[in-house]
């Protein structure tokens, strides 16, 4: 048994080394990626950070108008005008929960360029923390995965909060594995900054039926709710919901383009399915995938079930973009720890995930991008299911 285990670990490490070598070979491509984003015509600006800066400014000055699109447009254009930056339709709306603007209101005290670099430093700190929460044997190679993956650079340069989501997922898992259930629940409560990526994870947490884990989650969510109520009131939650419904119905407006989403909804739109039918087909896919997920929760080890939950989240979320795929980095070490007989397949899959980020830069075909990303995410799901077949369910941590 010991000999077999040693051979398995040697196989995994051998494929890890191959993967690392392949990543090193993509450094020139990474340089091309950065150069492409500095070509004439590329508007180098604050990226998505502008929406957070707008929300932080509004919650400091006129919190009652936080989700009024006309007010957001006026404030954002006023903030960006000195730097010559603009967005499609004149606005990149702040569409995050009210507590996000409340927590970031301090950053609006600084000029926009200064605030952007403060936010960039915070994202880099989150990236380092994410690496720190990685299982020690694969930490170095995991760092390579993050630092040489174009999506990581996209998240950092555009001011996206997706790295924080990956950190919340990884930190919560790490604390739960160590027996710190309350801390795990608190970390997973942080996923509320993007609720569409939190629902399935929270359902999985409830499925565990652990009082301390549920208590941590409840305390975290309760704290965020109280922060919202005391800062912006109930009305802000209602206004937020109404704004989300309105912007969801605008195909391509306000920075929301379903054909660019690497999920089931995006694949359906790029296939040309009429909009009224998209949600029906999406619902059928969701029912089938959730049935599979429940079986995974029932019979698979905790690591495999958690990884499967994150993959299902990325596929089923109604709203996501390329940068949100950085959430895969939160589960990559878990999948690799159980790669065993599928080490070669896992290596190819990781390389494909890495390479597709470059394809996104140079292709103009939403259909090609959507189908390729959908295929890669489904392949991740297949690998998790194969691992579940090979390993009996472990006891709850």
XYZ file of C-alpha atoms in Angstrom:
397
model
C 0.000 0.000 0.000
C 2.785 2.396 0.922
C 4.544 1.633 -2.359
C 1.367 2.296 -4.363
C 0.807 5.578 -2.547
C 4.389 6.599 -3.258
C 4.001 5.809 -6.958
C 0.786 7.851 -7.093
C 2.462 10.868 -5.486
C 5.447 10.517 -7.828
C 3.077 10.473 -10.812
C 1.317 13.607 -9.613
C 4.592 15.419 -8.985
C 5.912 14.372 -12.402
C 2.872 15.833 -14.151
C 3.054 18.919 -11.958
C 6.617 19.493 -13.177
C 5.479 19.122 -16.780
C 2.715 21.616 -16.146
C 5.139 24.082 -14.551
C 7.475 23.798 -17.544
C 4.575 24.469 -19.904
C 3.632 27.541 -17.897
C 7.167 28.883 -18.086
C 6.961 28.457 -21.845
C 3.902 30.712 -21.982
C 5.720 33.741 -20.577
C 6.239 35.162 -24.110
C 2.511 34.740 -24.726
C 1.832 36.598 -21.503
C 3.968 39.454 -22.804
C 1.908 39.446 -26.014
C -1.255 39.556 -23.929
C -0.074 42.662 -22.093
C 1.105 44.281 -25.332
C -2.279 43.608 -26.944
C -3.923 45.529 -24.155
C -1.612 48.475 -24.749
C -2.152 48.668 -28.499
C -3.482 51.932 -29.986
C -7.212 52.128 -29.413
C -7.133 50.265 -26.127
C -8.501 52.529 -23.434
C -6.250 52.058 -20.438
C -8.351 53.173 -17.507
C -9.639 52.122 -14.106
C -11.576 49.184 -15.571
C -14.353 47.853 -13.387
C -12.954 49.682 -10.388
C -14.847 52.762 -11.597
C -18.129 51.164 -10.543
C -16.850 50.633 -6.994
C -15.498 54.165 -6.829
C -18.881 55.438 -8.028
C -20.746 53.395 -5.411
C -18.373 54.494 -2.650
C -18.815 58.148 -3.644
C -22.600 57.870 -3.732
C -22.894 56.135 -0.371
C -20.816 58.954 1.144
C -22.780 61.769 -0.448
C -26.282 60.608 -1.480
C -26.903 57.047 -0.200
C -30.607 57.244 -1.062
C -29.674 57.437 -4.766
C -27.144 54.599 -4.667
C -28.989 52.527 -7.301
C -30.515 55.330 -9.348
C -28.988 54.856 -12.801
C -29.347 58.498 -13.806
C -27.556 59.609 -10.648
C -24.876 56.967 -11.131
C -24.357 58.143 -14.716
C -23.951 61.773 -13.689
C -21.602 60.995 -10.793
C -19.467 58.511 -12.738
C -19.068 60.766 -15.761
C -18.106 63.643 -13.468
C -15.497 61.467 -11.753
C -14.032 60.131 -15.012
C -14.155 63.304 -17.105
C -10.824 64.761 -15.867
C -9.060 61.623 -17.118
C -10.873 61.255 -20.449
C -12.376 57.867 -19.561
C -15.830 56.779 -20.710
C -17.920 53.604 -20.860
C -20.439 52.117 -23.270
C -23.824 53.797 -22.775
C -22.042 56.290 -20.549
C -22.173 54.123 -17.431
C -20.654 51.044 -15.859
C -23.252 50.673 -13.084
C -22.512 49.794 -9.491
C -24.646 46.651 -9.148
C -23.167 45.059 -6.030
C -24.961 44.747 -2.659
C -25.189 47.984 -0.618
C -22.733 46.810 2.038
C -19.946 46.664 -0.588
C -20.259 50.412 -1.179
C -20.441 51.005 2.577
C -17.247 49.018 3.214
C -15.439 50.879 0.426
C -16.688 54.393 1.148
C -13.365 55.316 2.750
C -11.592 54.829 -0.566
C -13.656 57.635 -2.139
C -11.692 60.098 0.009
C -8.771 59.669 -2.397
C -8.493 60.869 -6.018
C -9.505 58.202 -8.525
C -5.956 57.214 -9.659
C -4.769 56.944 -6.047
C -7.852 54.957 -5.057
C -7.297 52.604 -8.002
C -3.745 51.785 -6.921
C -4.884 51.296 -3.313
C -7.479 48.820 -4.585
C -4.830 47.159 -6.769
C -2.597 46.732 -3.700
C -5.524 45.215 -1.794
C -6.148 42.751 -4.626
C -2.468 41.779 -4.694
C -2.631 41.186 -0.931
C -5.693 38.969 -1.473
C -3.774 37.078 -4.176
C -0.866 36.430 -1.810
C -3.279 35.326 0.911
C -4.930 32.946 -1.571
C -1.539 31.389 -2.302
C -0.877 31.175 1.437
C -4.040 29.137 1.973
C -2.934 26.557 -0.591
C -1.971 23.096 0.606
C 1.802 23.262 1.234
C 3.039 20.482 -1.157
C 1.513 22.219 -4.195
C 1.902 25.844 -3.100
C 4.823 26.743 -5.388
C 3.229 25.342 -8.519
C -0.111 26.823 -7.559
C 1.629 30.209 -7.372
C 2.878 29.619 -10.924
C -0.689 28.860 -12.016
C -1.949 32.130 -10.599
C 0.876 34.429 -11.612
C 1.149 33.187 -15.212
C -2.578 32.939 -15.873
C -3.809 35.914 -17.953
C -7.128 35.893 -16.112
C -5.290 36.740 -12.895
C -3.741 39.771 -14.573
C -7.114 40.723 -16.004
C -8.652 40.665 -12.526
C -5.837 42.761 -11.071
C -5.611 45.372 -13.839
C -9.363 45.847 -14.207
C -9.959 46.123 -10.474
C -12.247 43.100 -10.274
C -13.111 41.595 -6.845
C -13.043 38.000 -8.142
C -9.770 37.214 -6.354
C -11.531 38.013 -3.086
C -14.201 35.438 -3.923
C -11.512 32.838 -4.605
C -9.852 33.779 -1.307
C -13.126 33.416 0.618
C -13.673 29.969 -0.919
C -10.128 28.746 -0.264
C -9.832 30.232 3.236
C -13.212 28.845 4.259
C -12.237 25.389 3.058
C -8.840 25.556 4.776
C -10.369 26.557 8.128
C -13.065 23.902 7.860
C -10.480 21.202 7.131
C -8.602 22.301 10.259
C -11.756 22.020 12.362
C -12.387 25.780 12.667
C -16.032 25.581 11.615
C -17.108 29.033 12.826
C -14.221 30.722 11.001
C -15.085 28.746 7.853
C -18.685 29.941 8.006
C -17.535 33.539 8.421
C -15.253 33.299 5.384
C -17.995 31.762 3.243
C -20.389 34.534 4.305
C -18.074 36.904 2.426
C -19.286 35.347 -0.844
C -22.311 37.620 -0.431
C -20.424 40.308 -2.362
C -21.494 38.315 -5.447
C -24.559 36.307 -4.371
C -24.821 34.460 -7.690
C -21.616 32.631 -6.752
C -22.705 31.975 -3.171
C -26.064 30.200 -3.319
C -24.863 26.666 -4.134
C -21.947 26.929 -1.706
C -24.315 28.032 1.059
C -26.664 25.139 0.237
C -23.700 22.785 0.509
C -22.873 24.345 3.904
C -26.460 23.734 5.080
C -26.185 20.152 3.793
C -23.305 19.539 6.216
C -25.710 20.019 9.156
C -22.956 21.283 11.430
C -24.162 23.777 14.001
C -20.878 25.655 14.382
C -20.446 25.977 10.622
C -24.007 27.253 10.227
C -23.527 29.605 13.174
C -20.460 31.156 11.548
C -22.321 31.611 8.263
C -25.349 33.103 10.037
C -23.221 35.523 12.069
C -21.355 36.662 8.953
C -24.494 37.195 6.876
C -26.291 38.790 9.814
C -23.442 41.245 10.288
C -23.523 42.256 6.618
C -27.305 42.675 6.774
C -27.108 44.868 9.885
C -24.363 46.940 8.269
C -26.667 47.517 5.298
C -29.715 48.358 7.410
C -27.910 50.851 9.624
C -26.027 52.474 6.727
C -28.431 52.581 3.787
C -31.704 51.083 5.076
C -34.138 48.486 3.748
C -34.955 50.644 0.751
C -31.454 50.185 -0.649
C -31.993 46.419 -0.818
C -35.251 46.919 -2.726
C -33.618 49.452 -5.047
C -30.744 47.042 -5.656
C -33.148 44.258 -6.639
C -35.087 46.517 -9.002
C -31.902 47.719 -10.675
C -30.681 44.143 -11.183
C -33.981 43.174 -12.828
C -33.857 46.201 -15.108
C -30.248 45.784 -16.217
C -30.707 42.016 -16.715
C -33.248 42.774 -19.448
C -30.844 44.973 -21.408
C -28.849 42.707 -23.707
C -25.413 44.241 -24.142
C -26.199 47.458 -22.273
C -24.557 48.607 -19.047
C -21.639 46.239 -19.584
C -23.882 43.150 -19.465
C -23.540 40.955 -22.562
C -24.805 37.351 -22.195
C -22.897 36.232 -25.297
C -19.633 36.960 -23.462
C -20.509 34.894 -20.402
C -18.559 31.603 -19.962
C -21.542 29.713 -18.538
C -24.634 27.798 -19.657
C -26.598 30.995 -20.233
C -23.812 32.394 -22.397
C -23.598 29.207 -24.460
C -27.350 29.282 -25.107
C -27.251 32.905 -26.243
C -24.296 32.347 -28.565
C -26.105 29.382 -30.151
C -28.810 31.818 -31.224
C -31.598 30.400 -29.074
C -34.411 32.990 -28.726
C -34.252 34.844 -25.411
C -37.642 33.557 -24.114
C -36.411 29.978 -24.583
C -33.032 30.510 -22.980
C -34.321 30.459 -19.412
C -36.413 27.352 -20.052
C -33.431 25.427 -21.420
C -31.256 26.851 -18.644
C -33.807 25.633 -16.080
C -33.722 22.090 -17.484
C -29.923 22.110 -17.416
C -30.003 23.419 -13.847
C -32.348 20.650 -12.673
C -30.121 17.968 -14.181
C -26.935 19.494 -12.821
C -28.398 20.020 -9.344
C -29.535 16.382 -9.252
C -25.967 15.340 -10.027
C -24.696 17.741 -7.390
C -26.930 16.297 -4.679
C -25.655 12.807 -5.465
C -22.133 14.185 -5.225
C -22.914 15.650 -1.798
C -24.337 12.308 -0.681
C -21.619 9.953 -1.868
C -18.392 11.853 -2.585
C -15.629 12.909 -0.182
C -15.930 16.439 1.149
C -13.109 17.787 -1.062
C -14.684 16.404 -4.225
C -18.170 17.605 -3.278
C -16.887 21.104 -2.578
C -14.979 21.256 -5.879
C -18.048 20.022 -7.758
C -20.164 22.706 -6.098
C -17.851 25.472 -7.293
C -17.786 24.093 -10.854
C -21.596 23.821 -10.921
C -21.762 27.403 -9.661
C -19.592 28.647 -12.528
C -21.732 26.792 -15.063
C -25.161 27.731 -13.697
C -24.654 31.293 -12.527
C -26.897 33.602 -14.587
C -24.266 36.336 -14.645
C -20.506 35.928 -14.952
C -17.589 37.007 -17.103
C -14.169 35.681 -17.966
C -12.524 37.146 -14.869
C -14.843 35.111 -12.612
C -13.120 31.920 -13.765
C -10.363 32.805 -11.313
C -12.604 30.944 -8.838
C -11.214 27.749 -10.362
C -7.957 28.493 -8.561
C -9.733 27.983 -5.226
C -10.426 24.330 -6.041
C -7.502 23.427 -8.331
C -5.347 22.211 -5.403
C -8.253 20.092 -4.096
C -8.716 18.438 -7.477
C -4.977 17.844 -7.770
C -4.713 16.280 -4.331
C -7.023 13.538 -5.591
C -5.805 13.420 -9.191
C -4.065 10.042 -8.716
C -4.903 7.918 -11.781
C -6.081 11.015 -13.663
C -2.896 13.058 -13.208
C -2.275 13.201 -16.959
C -5.861 14.246 -17.709
C -5.751 16.867 -14.967
C -2.546 18.309 -16.408
C -4.048 18.574 -19.895
C -7.158 20.175 -18.412
C -5.162 22.763 -16.499
C -3.141 23.567 -19.618
C -6.349 23.942 -21.637
C -7.772 26.288 -19.011
C -4.593 28.327 -19.167
C -4.421 28.394 -22.964
C -8.048 29.406 -23.460
C -7.403 32.660 -21.646
C -5.020 33.583 -24.480
C -7.536 32.494 -27.114
C -9.971 34.967 -25.581
C -7.565 37.816 -26.298
C -7.165 37.092 -30.003
C -10.521 35.663 -31.137
C -13.550 37.694 -32.165
C -15.999 34.776 -32.064
C -18.232 34.703 -28.956
C -19.566 31.301 -30.046
C -16.085 29.758 -30.189
C -15.108 31.225 -26.826
C -18.358 30.211 -25.146
C -18.282 26.642 -26.449
C -14.615 26.178 -25.554
C -15.026 27.523 -22.027
C -18.198 25.506 -21.547
C -16.331 22.399 -22.658
C -13.446 23.065 -20.272
C -15.776 23.653 -17.304
C -17.685 20.463 -18.127
C -14.341 18.615 -18.312
C -13.518 19.889 -14.819
C -16.876 18.522 -13.698
C -16.158 15.172 -15.364
C -12.816 14.926 -13.561
C -14.504 15.612 -10.225
C -17.140 12.944 -10.928
C -14.448 10.388 -11.835
C -12.702 11.146 -8.558
C -15.984 10.663 -6.714
C -16.364 7.213 -8.295
C -12.896 6.134 -7.158
C -13.074 7.397 -3.576
C -15.702 6.467 -0.974
C -17.352 9.240 0.992
C -15.217 10.530 3.861
C -16.679 11.374 7.218
C -17.610 15.010 7.820
C -14.746 17.090 9.087
